[in-house]
Tab-separated table of C-alpha atoms in Angstrom:
chain	number	residue	atom	x	y	z
A	282	UNK	CA	12.598	-37.332	-34.811
A	283	UNK	CA	9.492	-38.496	-32.803
A	284	UNK	CA	11.828	-37.976	-29.252
A	285	UNK	CA	12.786	-34.504	-30.708
A	286	UNK	CA	9.205	-33.297	-30.942
A	287	UNK	CA	8.374	-34.852	-27.395
A	288	UNK	CA	11.055	-32.431	-26.256
A	289	UNK	CA	9.485	-29.526	-27.632
A	290	UNK	CA	6.214	-30.399	-26.684
A	291	UNK	CA	7.252	-30.582	-23.296
A	292	UNK	CA	9.304	-27.312	-23.564
A	293	UNK	CA	6.076	-25.647	-24.828
A	294	UNK	CA	3.875	-27.088	-21.990
A	295	UNK	CA	6.519	-25.053	-19.420
A	296	UNK	CA	5.843	-22.038	-21.390
A	297	UNK	CA	8.691	-21.439	-22.977
A	298	UNK	CA	9.057	-19.899	-26.815
A	299	UNK	CA	11.064	-22.168	-28.725
A	300	UNK	CA	11.580	-22.864	-32.347
A	301	UNK	CA	13.620	-26.199	-33.617
A	302	UNK	CA	16.511	-24.447	-34.106
A	303	UNK	CA	16.853	-23.024	-30.891
A	304	UNK	CA	15.915	-26.343	-28.932
A	305	UNK	CA	19.221	-27.394	-28.265
A	306	UNK	CA	20.614	-23.993	-26.418
A	307	UNK	CA	17.359	-23.826	-24.565
A	308	UNK	CA	17.457	-27.258	-23.674
A	309	UNK	CA	21.074	-26.508	-21.663
A	310	UNK	CA	19.782	-23.267	-20.035
A	311	UNK	CA	16.340	-25.446	-18.665
A	312	UNK	CA	16.082	-27.500	-15.572
A	313	UNK	CA	15.631	-31.163	-15.496
A	314	UNK	CA	12.179	-32.274	-16.589
A	315	UNK	CA	9.708	-31.821	-13.190
A	316	UNK	CA	8.416	-34.548	-10.910
A	317	UNK	CA	5.037	-36.030	-12.707
A	318	UNK	CA	2.729	-34.841	-10.058
A	319	UNK	CA	3.828	-31.270	-10.143
A	320	UNK	CA	1.816	-28.627	-11.949
A	321	UNK	CA	3.862	-26.695	-14.303
A	322	UNK	CA	3.678	-22.716	-14.252
A	323	UNK	CA	5.744	-20.492	-15.654
A	324	UNK	CA	4.790	-17.608	-13.262
A	325	UNK	CA	3.532	-18.255	-9.377
A	326	UNK	CA	1.971	-15.135	-7.770
A	327	UNK	CA	1.906	-15.573	-3.839
A	328	UNK	CA	-0.316	-13.257	-2.422
A	329	UNK	CA	-3.595	-11.854	-3.318
A	330	UNK	CA	-3.775	-8.378	-2.071
A	331	UNK	CA	-3.222	-5.160	-4.286
A	332	UNK	CA	-0.113	-6.043	-5.642
A	333	UNK	CA	-0.324	-9.181	-6.273
A	334	UNK	CA	-3.829	-9.158	-8.269
A	335	UNK	CA	-2.500	-5.973	-9.975
A	336	UNK	CA	0.626	-7.925	-11.391
A	337	UNK	CA	-1.660	-11.294	-11.837
A	338	UNK	CA	-4.192	-9.617	-13.864
A	339	UNK	CA	-1.372	-7.260	-15.899
A	340	UNK	CA	-0.058	-10.590	-16.811
A	341	UNK	CA	-2.632	-12.705	-17.829
A	342	UNK	CA	-3.654	-10.276	-20.021
A	343	UNK	CA	-0.244	-9.612	-21.939
A	344	UNK	CA	-0.255	-10.831	-25.624
A	345	UNK	CA	3.399	-12.048	-24.884
A	346	UNK	CA	2.302	-14.044	-21.928
A	347	UNK	CA	-0.385	-15.464	-24.348
A	348	UNK	CA	1.568	-19.088	-24.071
A	349	UNK	CA	2.477	-18.885	-20.204
A	350	UNK	CA	0.508	-20.812	-17.275
A	351	UNK	CA	0.134	-18.070	-14.424
A	352	UNK	CA	-1.298	-19.042	-10.839
A	353	UNK	CA	-2.377	-16.430	-8.402
A	354	UNK	CA	-2.035	-18.164	-4.510
A	355	UNK	CA	-3.664	-16.571	-1.487
A	356	UNK	CA	-4.817	-17.947	1.731
A	357	UNK	CA	-7.996	-15.929	1.827
A	358	UNK	CA	-11.350	-16.131	0.265
A	359	UNK	CA	-10.916	-14.454	-3.139
A	360	UNK	CA	-14.333	-15.280	-4.297
A	361	UNK	CA	-15.977	-13.432	-1.146
A	362	UNK	CA	-13.658	-10.565	-2.049
A	363	UNK	CA	-14.430	-10.598	-5.311
A	364	UNK	CA	-18.690	-10.503	-4.660
A	365	UNK	CA	-18.249	-8.115	-2.164
A	366	UNK	CA	-21.309	-5.659	-1.719
A	367	UNK	CA	-20.333	-2.758	0.048
A	368	UNK	CA	-22.092	-1.157	2.829
A	369	UNK	CA	-24.360	1.344	2.223
A	370	UNK	CA	-23.968	3.944	5.697
A	371	UNK	CA	-19.879	3.538	5.910
A	372	UNK	CA	-16.619	2.923	4.493
A	373	UNK	CA	-14.244	0.484	5.602
A	374	UNK	CA	-11.133	1.657	7.664
A	375	UNK	CA	-8.522	-0.075	5.898
A	376	UNK	CA	-7.744	2.428	2.674
A	377	UNK	CA	-5.410	3.034	0.266
A	378	UNK	CA	-4.018	6.376	-1.482
A	379	UNK	CA	-3.494	6.036	-4.949
A	380	UNK	CA	-1.376	8.999	-7.251
A	381	UNK	CA	-3.403	10.194	-10.569
A	382	UNK	CA	-0.268	8.133	-12.547
A	383	UNK	CA	-1.236	4.759	-10.736
A	384	UNK	CA	-5.209	5.433	-11.237
A	385	UNK	CA	-4.262	5.837	-15.181
A	386	UNK	CA	-2.253	3.095	-15.077
A	387	UNK	CA	-4.960	0.596	-13.604
A	388	UNK	CA	-7.738	2.362	-15.911
A	389	UNK	CA	-5.753	1.586	-18.875
A	390	UNK	CA	-5.443	-2.055	-17.653
A	391	UNK	CA	-9.567	-2.083	-17.286
A	392	UNK	CA	-8.719	-2.938	-13.470
A	393	UNK	CA	-10.339	0.538	-11.991
A	394	UNK	CA	-13.232	0.536	-13.817
A	395	UNK	CA	-14.259	-2.913	-11.731
A	396	UNK	CA	-14.326	-1.035	-8.773
A	397	UNK	CA	-17.305	0.838	-7.175
A	398	UNK	CA	-16.019	4.163	-8.381
A	399	UNK	CA	-19.069	6.212	-6.451
A	400	UNK	CA	-17.089	5.227	-3.432
A	401	UNK	CA	-13.851	6.564	-4.176
A	402	UNK	CA	-12.977	9.981	-3.537
A	403	UNK	CA	-10.512	12.148	-5.639
A	404	UNK	CA	-8.736	15.040	-4.142
A	405	UNK	CA	-5.661	17.861	-5.096
A	406	UNK	CA	-5.400	19.474	-1.788
A	407	UNK	CA	-3.662	18.557	1.154
A	408	UNK	CA	-2.947	21.160	4.556
A	409	UNK	CA	0.109	20.025	6.140
A	410	UNK	CA	0.671	22.008	9.925
A	411	UNK	CA	3.364	21.663	12.520
A	412	UNK	CA	1.412	21.705	15.981
A	413	UNK	CA	4.668	22.406	17.990
A	414	UNK	CA	6.400	25.221	15.970
A	415	UNK	CA	2.771	26.256	14.123
A	416	UNK	CA	4.126	26.048	9.990
A	417	UNK	CA	1.689	25.472	7.874
A	418	UNK	CA	1.505	24.468	4.070
A	419	UNK	CA	-1.424	24.420	1.939
A	420	UNK	CA	-0.782	22.171	-0.894
A	421	UNK	CA	-3.112	22.677	-3.714
A	422	UNK	CA	-2.156	21.019	-7.034
A	423	UNK	CA	-2.691	22.828	-10.190
A	424	UNK	CA	-2.747	19.887	-12.336
A	425	UNK	CA	-3.285	19.623	-16.332
A	426	UNK	CA	-6.913	19.438	-17.560
A	427	UNK	CA	-6.426	15.877	-18.436
A	428	UNK	CA	-5.877	15.084	-14.927
A	429	UNK	CA	-7.555	17.474	-12.230
A	430	UNK	CA	-6.860	15.553	-9.155
A	431	UNK	CA	-3.535	14.618	-7.849
A	432	UNK	CA	-4.545	11.551	-5.684
A	433	UNK	CA	-7.733	9.109	-5.085
A	434	UNK	CA	-8.796	7.753	-1.798
A	435	UNK	CA	-10.338	3.951	-2.080
A	436	UNK	CA	-10.943	1.072	0.212
A	437	UNK	CA	-8.423	-1.380	-0.213
A	438	UNK	CA	-11.563	-4.099	-0.293
A	439	UNK	CA	-13.249	-2.122	-3.022
A	440	UNK	CA	-9.788	-1.864	-5.277
A	441	UNK	CA	-9.071	-5.827	-4.634
A	442	UNK	CA	-12.769	-6.656	-5.404
A	443	UNK	CA	-12.336	-4.600	-8.510
A	444	UNK	CA	-8.991	-6.496	-9.565
A	445	UNK	CA	-10.134	-9.817	-9.096
A	446	UNK	CA	-13.351	-9.232	-11.020
A	447	UNK	CA	-10.507	-8.302	-13.817
A	448	UNK	CA	-8.664	-11.330	-13.050
A	449	UNK	CA	-11.684	-13.771	-13.109
A	450	UNK	CA	-11.495	-12.740	-17.088
A	451	UNK	CA	-7.870	-13.643	-17.567
A	452	UNK	CA	-6.367	-16.861	-18.264
A	453	UNK	CA	-5.036	-16.726	-14.779
A	454	UNK	CA	-5.379	-19.568	-12.338
A	455	UNK	CA	-6.480	-18.425	-9.296
A	456	UNK	CA	-5.945	-20.862	-6.327
A	457	UNK	CA	-7.592	-19.272	-3.232
A	458	UNK	CA	-8.426	-20.392	0.634
A	459	UNK	CA	-5.144	-22.068	0.648
A	460	UNK	CA	-1.986	-21.266	2.352
A	461	UNK	CA	1.754	-22.020	1.274
A	462	UNK	CA	2.785	-24.899	3.000
A	463	UNK	CA	6.687	-25.159	1.806
A	464	UNK	CA	8.743	-23.846	-0.963
A	465	UNK	CA	11.537	-26.234	-2.222
A	466	UNK	CA	14.485	-24.838	-3.556
A	467	UNK	CA	15.141	-26.709	-6.826
A	468	UNK	CA	16.095	-25.980	-10.336
A	469	UNK	CA	12.503	-24.742	-10.724
A	470	UNK	CA	10.945	-23.703	-7.719
A	471	UNK	CA	8.334	-26.195	-6.174
A	472	UNK	CA	5.362	-24.607	-4.130
A	473	UNK	CA	3.620	-26.865	-2.013
A	474	UNK	CA	0.220	-26.178	-0.854
A	475	UNK	CA	-1.574	-26.731	2.440
A	476	UNK	CA	-3.954	-29.267	-0.053
A	477	UNK	CA	-1.039	-30.997	-0.905
A	478	UNK	CA	-1.130	-29.467	-4.808
A	479	UNK	CA	2.502	-28.904	-5.679
A	480	UNK	CA	3.510	-26.140	-8.151
A	481	UNK	CA	6.352	-25.939	-10.157
A	482	UNK	CA	7.523	-23.079	-11.526
A	483	UNK	CA	9.967	-21.120	-13.302
A	484	UNK	CA	9.285	-18.029	-11.200
A	485	UNK	CA	7.994	-17.085	-7.805
A	486	UNK	CA	6.799	-13.621	-7.192
A	487	UNK	CA	6.123	-12.684	-3.447
A	488	UNK	CA	3.532	-10.268	-3.123
A	489	UNK	CA	2.640	-11.618	0.381
A	490	UNK	CA	3.305	-8.789	2.601
A	491	UNK	CA	5.755	-7.414	5.042
A	492	UNK	CA	6.466	-10.745	6.618
A	493	UNK	CA	6.726	-12.255	3.429
A	494	UNK	CA	7.299	-16.041	3.592
A	495	UNK	CA	8.575	-16.090	-0.228
A	496	UNK	CA	11.435	-13.349	0.729
A	497	UNK	CA	12.378	-15.708	3.722
A	498	UNK	CA	12.696	-18.921	1.240
A	499	UNK	CA	14.420	-16.665	-0.783
A	500	UNK	CA	17.095	-15.862	2.012
A	501	UNK	CA	16.675	-11.640	1.364
A	502	UNK	CA	17.428	-10.231	4.189
A	503	UNK	CA	16.227	-6.944	5.527
A	504	UNK	CA	16.909	-4.441	7.957
A	505	UNK	CA	15.294	-0.992	9.118
A	506	UNK	CA	13.610	0.879	11.783
A	507	UNK	CA	10.901	-0.224	14.267
A	508	UNK	CA	9.309	3.329	14.957
A	509	UNK	CA	7.703	1.818	18.188
A	510	UNK	CA	4.567	2.983	17.485
A	511	UNK	CA	1.042	1.884	16.181
A	512	UNK	CA	-1.003	3.243	13.398
A	513	UNK	CA	-4.776	4.031	14.492
A	514	UNK	CA	-6.978	3.736	11.608
A	515	UNK	CA	-10.757	4.280	11.981
A	516	UNK	CA	-14.178	5.846	9.819
A	517	UNK	CA	-15.115	8.697	10.736
A	518	UNK	CA	-18.199	10.970	9.586
A	519	UNK	CA	-17.760	14.881	9.414
A	520	UNK	CA	-20.187	17.725	9.873
A	521	UNK	CA	-20.098	18.736	6.505
A	522	UNK	CA	-18.576	17.538	3.279
A	523	UNK	CA	-14.976	17.622	2.326
A	524	UNK	CA	-12.743	16.869	-0.354
A	525	UNK	CA	-9.458	17.885	0.847
A	526	UNK	CA	-6.445	15.841	3.180
A	527	UNK	CA	-5.402	17.262	6.714
A	528	UNK	CA	-2.535	16.003	8.456
A	529	UNK	CA	-1.112	17.603	11.633
A	530	UNK	CA	2.284	16.849	12.814
A	531	UNK	CA	2.336	16.163	16.941
A	532	UNK	CA	5.060	15.791	18.908
A	533	UNK	CA	3.807	11.903	19.440
A	534	UNK	CA	3.418	11.426	15.559
A	535	UNK	CA	1.333	12.569	12.795
A	536	UNK	CA	-2.996	12.276	12.502
A	537	UNK	CA	-4.402	12.509	9.417
A	538	UNK	CA	-8.015	13.297	7.971
A	539	UNK	CA	-8.199	11.610	4.205
A	540	UNK	CA	-11.447	12.633	2.297
A	541	UNK	CA	-14.450	9.986	1.453
A	542	UNK	CA	-17.510	10.687	-0.474
A	543	UNK	CA	-20.590	11.926	1.750
A	544	UNK	CA	-18.599	13.830	4.311
A	545	UNK	CA	-16.556	10.384	5.440
A	546	UNK	CA	-13.149	10.331	6.163
A	547	UNK	CA	-10.033	7.872	7.146
A	548	UNK	CA	-8.159	8.754	10.195
A	549	UNK	CA	-4.790	7.721	10.360
A	550	UNK	CA	-3.347	8.605	13.692
A	551	UNK	CA	0.127	7.393	14.680
A	552	UNK	CA	0.777	6.836	18.298
A	553	UNK	CA	2.726	5.199	21.111
A	554	UNK	CA	1.925	1.705	21.735
A	555	UNK	CA	0.162	2.655	25.118
A	556	UNK	CA	-1.339	5.660	23.958
A	557	UNK	CA	-2.825	3.552	21.180
A	558	UNK	CA	-4.506	0.904	23.244
A	559	UNK	CA	-5.620	3.792	25.671
A	560	UNK	CA	-7.502	5.793	22.613
A	561	UNK	CA	-8.863	2.569	21.242
A	562	UNK	CA	-10.534	1.889	24.254
A	563	UNK	CA	-12.274	4.915	24.476
A	564	UNK	CA	-16.033	4.796	24.258
A	565	UNK	CA	-17.152	5.319	20.991
A	566	UNK	CA	-19.332	8.351	21.291
A	567	UNK	CA	-16.465	9.940	23.065
A	568	UNK	CA	-13.890	9.434	20.404
A	569	UNK	CA	-15.079	12.115	17.949
A	570	UNK	CA	-14.105	14.938	20.690
A	571	UNK	CA	-10.077	13.235	20.630
A	572	UNK	CA	-10.299	13.503	17.184
A	573	UNK	CA	-11.275	17.244	17.077
A	574	UNK	CA	-9.013	17.841	20.136
A	575	UNK	CA	-5.650	16.204	18.040
A	576	UNK	CA	-6.141	18.821	15.206
A	577	UNK	CA	-6.674	21.813	17.288
A	578	UNK	CA	-5.682	21.737	21.114
A	579	UNK	CA	-1.926	22.395	21.860
A	580	UNK	CA	0.670	19.708	22.137
A	581	UNK	CA	0.716	20.645	26.030
A	582	UNK	CA	-3.012	20.091	26.169
A	583	UNK	CA	-2.544	16.756	24.331
A	584	UNK	CA	-0.067	16.021	26.522
A	585	UNK	CA	-2.279	16.732	29.551
A	586	UNK	CA	-5.127	14.613	28.251
A	587	UNK	CA	-2.851	11.524	27.842
A	588	UNK	CA	-1.450	11.912	30.939
A	589	UNK	CA	-5.181	11.644	32.291
A	590	UNK	CA	-5.717	8.322	29.870
A	591	UNK	CA	-2.172	6.988	31.214
A	592	UNK	CA	-3.545	7.707	35.103
A	593	UNK	CA	-6.744	5.394	34.607
A	594	UNK	CA	-9.051	8.470	34.896
A	595	UNK	CA	-12.607	7.922	34.065
A	596	UNK	CA	-13.696	7.895	30.382
A	597	UNK	CA	-16.530	10.392	30.766
A	598	UNK	CA	-14.342	12.786	33.062
A	599	UNK	CA	-11.464	12.624	30.060
A	600	UNK	CA	-14.334	13.154	27.727
A	601	UNK	CA	-15.789	16.090	29.613
A	602	UNK	CA	-12.410	17.763	29.777
A	603	UNK	CA	-11.769	17.393	26.239
A	604	UNK	CA	-15.262	19.173	25.151
A	605	UNK	CA	-14.375	21.715	27.600
A	606	UNK	CA	-10.959	22.500	26.076
A	607	UNK	CA	-12.582	22.748	22.556
A	608	UNK	CA	-15.144	24.703	23.777
A	609	UNK	CA	-12.508	27.187	24.706
A	610	UNK	CA	-10.686	26.943	21.198
A	611	UNK	CA	-13.698	27.423	19.545
A	612	UNK	CA	-13.705	31.152	20.872
A	613	UNK	CA	-10.348	31.723	19.914
A	614	UNK	CA	-9.178	33.208	16.509
A	615	UNK	CA	-7.738	30.263	15.357
A	616	UNK	CA	-7.450	30.094	11.282
A	617	UNK	CA	-10.483	27.935	10.574
A	618	UNK	CA	-9.469	27.394	6.793
A	619	UNK	CA	-6.817	25.173	7.786
A	620	UNK	CA	-8.695	23.065	9.895
A	621	UNK	CA	-10.714	20.097	9.088
A	622	UNK	CA	-14.648	19.773	9.454
A	623	UNK	CA	-15.165	18.844	12.781
A	624	UNK	CA	-15.939	14.862	13.288
A	625	UNK	CA	-19.248	14.153	14.597
A	626	UNK	CA	-19.332	10.407	14.915
A	627	UNK	CA	-16.899	7.419	14.297
A	628	UNK	CA	-18.127	4.264	12.794
A	629	UNK	CA	-18.958	1.381	15.201
A	630	UNK	CA	-16.629	-0.935	15.436
A	631	UNK	CA	-14.165	0.854	12.921
A	632	UNK	CA	-10.991	1.479	14.720
A	633	UNK	CA	-8.322	-0.790	14.207
A	634	UNK	CA	-4.367	-0.534	14.603
A	635	UNK	CA	-1.129	-1.933	13.061
A	636	UNK	CA	2.724	-1.513	14.027
A	637	UNK	CA	4.533	1.229	12.009
A	638	UNK	CA	8.018	0.147	11.049
A	639	UNK	CA	10.648	0.762	7.920
A	640	UNK	CA	12.001	-2.472	6.508
A	641	UNK	CA	14.647	-2.354	3.397
A	642	UNK	CA	15.186	-5.261	1.770
A	643	UNK	CA	18.948	-6.251	-0.064
A	644	UNK	CA	17.269	-7.105	-2.871
A	645	UNK	CA	13.959	-7.495	-4.413
A	646	UNK	CA	15.441	-10.668	-6.279
A	647	UNK	CA	17.026	-13.909	-5.677
A	648	UNK	CA	17.399	-16.995	-7.645
A	649	UNK	CA	14.024	-17.220	-9.840
A	650	UNK	CA	12.300	-15.251	-7.274
A	651	UNK	CA	11.046	-11.328	-7.335
A	652	UNK	CA	9.417	-9.200	-4.770
A	653	UNK	CA	6.938	-6.671	-5.218
A	654	UNK	CA	4.852	-4.541	-2.944
A	655	UNK	CA	5.287	-4.439	0.909
A	656	UNK	CA	6.949	-7.791	0.113
A	657	UNK	CA	10.055	-5.800	-0.966
A	658	UNK	CA	9.557	-2.407	0.975
A	659	UNK	CA	7.836	-1.190	4.157
A	660	UNK	CA	7.530	2.401	5.291
A	661	UNK	CA	5.612	4.739	7.297
A	662	UNK	CA	2.093	5.838	6.253
A	663	UNK	CA	2.695	9.225	6.909
A	664	UNK	CA	2.982	10.061	2.984
A	665	UNK	CA	0.567	7.339	1.742
A	666	UNK	CA	2.930	5.815	-0.602
A	667	UNK	CA	3.188	2.325	0.065
A	668	UNK	CA	0.915	0.614	-2.271
A	669	UNK	CA	2.043	3.500	-5.225
A	670	UNK	CA	5.652	2.279	-4.744
A	671	UNK	CA	4.020	-1.395	-5.323
A	672	UNK	CA	2.455	-0.325	-8.331
A	673	UNK	CA	5.105	0.726	-9.934
A	674	UNK	CA	6.860	-2.409	-8.958
A	675	UNK	CA	4.222	-4.450	-10.997
A	676	UNK	CA	4.189	-2.140	-14.022
A	677	UNK	CA	8.114	-2.347	-14.081
A	678	UNK	CA	7.883	-6.085	-13.485
A	679	UNK	CA	5.279	-6.916	-15.955
A	680	UNK	CA	7.118	-4.894	-18.657
A	681	UNK	CA	10.496	-7.076	-18.046
A	682	UNK	CA	8.836	-10.268	-18.357
A	683	UNK	CA	6.680	-9.269	-21.539
A	684	UNK	CA	10.144	-7.908	-23.084
A	685	UNK	CA	11.888	-11.485	-21.846
A	686	UNK	CA	9.155	-13.350	-23.105
A	687	UNK	CA	8.962	-11.948	-26.561
A	688	UNK	CA	12.624	-12.314	-26.962
A	689	UNK	CA	12.269	-16.185	-25.860
A	690	UNK	CA	13.958	-15.393	-22.645
A	691	UNK	CA	13.418	-17.818	-19.269
A	692	UNK	CA	11.132	-15.262	-17.375
A	693	UNK	CA	13.263	-16.410	-14.179
A	694	UNK	CA	16.530	-16.167	-15.431
A	695	UNK	CA	19.228	-14.367	-13.527
A	696	UNK	CA	19.893	-12.017	-16.426
A	697	UNK	CA	15.914	-10.954	-16.314
A	698	UNK	CA	15.074	-10.291	-12.810
A	699	UNK	CA	18.486	-8.630	-12.576
A	700	UNK	CA	16.940	-5.796	-14.896
A	701	UNK	CA	13.853	-5.172	-12.713
A	702	UNK	CA	15.892	-5.028	-9.745
A	703	UNK	CA	18.191	-2.600	-10.777
A	704	UNK	CA	15.261	-0.222	-12.349
A	705	UNK	CA	12.985	-0.418	-8.780
A	706	UNK	CA	15.549	-1.189	-6.217
A	707	UNK	CA	17.339	2.344	-5.853
A	708	UNK	CA	13.892	4.286	-6.447
A	709	UNK	CA	11.908	2.250	-3.583
A	710	UNK	CA	15.010	2.897	-1.275
A	711	UNK	CA	14.848	6.728	-2.193
A	712	UNK	CA	11.461	6.906	-1.094
A	713	UNK	CA	11.666	5.100	2.236
A	714	UNK	CA	14.393	7.100	3.018
A	715	UNK	CA	12.687	10.571	2.536
A	716	UNK	CA	9.952	9.344	4.261
A	717	UNK	CA	11.826	8.378	7.183
A	718	UNK	CA	13.553	11.567	7.251
A	719	UNK	CA	10.559	13.339	7.573
A	720	UNK	CA	9.121	11.463	10.290
A	721	UNK	CA	12.527	12.067	12.336
A	722	UNK	CA	12.467	15.695	11.242
A	723	UNK	CA	8.996	16.429	12.347
A	724	UNK	CA	9.595	13.684	15.528
A	725	UNK	CA	12.292	16.138	16.867
A	726	UNK	CA	11.721	18.559	20.010
A	727	UNK	CA	14.750	20.879	19.722
A	728	UNK	CA	13.584	24.288	19.415
A	729	UNK	CA	16.242	24.932	16.581
A	730	UNK	CA	14.851	21.974	14.825
A	731	UNK	CA	10.996	23.028	15.343
A	732	UNK	CA	12.141	26.795	14.427
A	733	UNK	CA	13.844	25.788	10.912
A	734	UNK	CA	10.922	23.359	9.826
A	735	UNK	CA	8.286	25.618	10.380
A	736	UNK	CA	10.171	28.509	8.768
A	737	UNK	CA	10.535	26.527	5.679
A	738	UNK	CA	6.891	25.194	5.650
A	739	UNK	CA	5.996	28.919	5.446
A	740	UNK	CA	8.287	29.597	2.914
A	741	UNK	CA	6.780	26.907	0.838
A	742	UNK	CA	3.385	28.014	1.498
A	743	UNK	CA	4.440	31.618	-0.286
A	744	UNK	CA	5.652	29.917	-3.491
A	745	UNK	CA	2.379	28.354	-5.073
A	746	UNK	CA	4.284	27.412	-8.401
A	747	UNK	CA	6.857	25.236	-6.091
A	748	UNK	CA	4.188	23.871	-4.327
A	749	UNK	CA	2.280	22.869	-7.635
A	750	UNK	CA	5.258	21.349	-8.985
A	751	UNK	CA	6.406	19.076	-5.839
A	752	UNK	CA	2.695	17.831	-5.169
A	753	UNK	CA	2.780	16.670	-8.644
A	754	UNK	CA	5.952	15.403	-8.835
A	755	UNK	CA	5.165	13.098	-5.339
A	756	UNK	CA	1.700	11.948	-6.727
A	757	UNK	CA	3.383	10.574	-9.755
């Protein structure tokens, strides 16, 4: 009887909800006892970004997982992020677009309220134009009185800081400033950290980004597309307040201005590798003119400006050429209602770049492993849906694990993880496919394709009800 009680206590320490009458079956389904030096967990989340923090916070708040040990591991200084005090005179350039549905989900969990909400910009209007064909569509979402906005712009650090504040009030063990040294395949995987700690867990969740170490350990293959371009992001200051998003498709890639409070905006500009370096090197005092040019000048004029940069022309001389052409444009009869406010300046040292690619995984799960966020899907940022897909992963996986815990199932069992994979894999794949096709369609220079896409945009612009339904569906 004593041995039986010891066995039951050991299993409970591992987080398995069992009853005496189920002890034998549970023992048969479980792995051999772990080594004495290992710390035992039910779920170990690797990666302290938005998706990882959100998942850890959700799992740590669920009553069904009250007796489970959960850890969040990240190599960064999470305490510093949690205690982050935002700058008073600018916004960070790494930002996220959150749909109204996901914002509501985060608010229900108490995560959203921990952010600096005065630094969040809500918007429901997006103006999209085609530089080559001249097509345009003004997407104004007529939402219900319950939710007046389709999307919210928030700095990545602001969101993660808020999540960590909420996470700090849960039972989750936050292990920071410590990288993963190795992951050993075993009946229960063992995560060895750089500080020599060994975490043995029923389930590893990879939330560690596009180059996920967890994904590689699980031998989950990937395939996709290298767009051979980079995203140039920066914080800019506009000449007037603005609460709409603007996106223009140039032959070299889309450029977008996304609103922030106080007349600030986030610039996201897709460019070829050589151009991104040249534009990143343009003096800050001149850079605003290049942003204004991207939204106003013709593709031929932009190609001429690019050719000057590629030839090594003096930056001031190129800047003077851009300013002259913008002055000529200002005297034209262009439709100012579909143009963003002029960019007045760029926030110092805010420009940064990242490679653009699409990565599709073979599966979101493997043996005692699940992937969420960028670890499970990477796509072009032109639609701003990356984290929204990640939060949908989090919501689904948390629900699956909650149901499994309530039923007394092993959280890392294949049957449990398969339920998550079935619900999320195809949906993620569909969104990636749509975004990839949009990129290719708007990157085409064929006259026939240009004419058709502009015709489609102009036609859509004349159908308010269709536009509203489309943007509401896309943003939720």
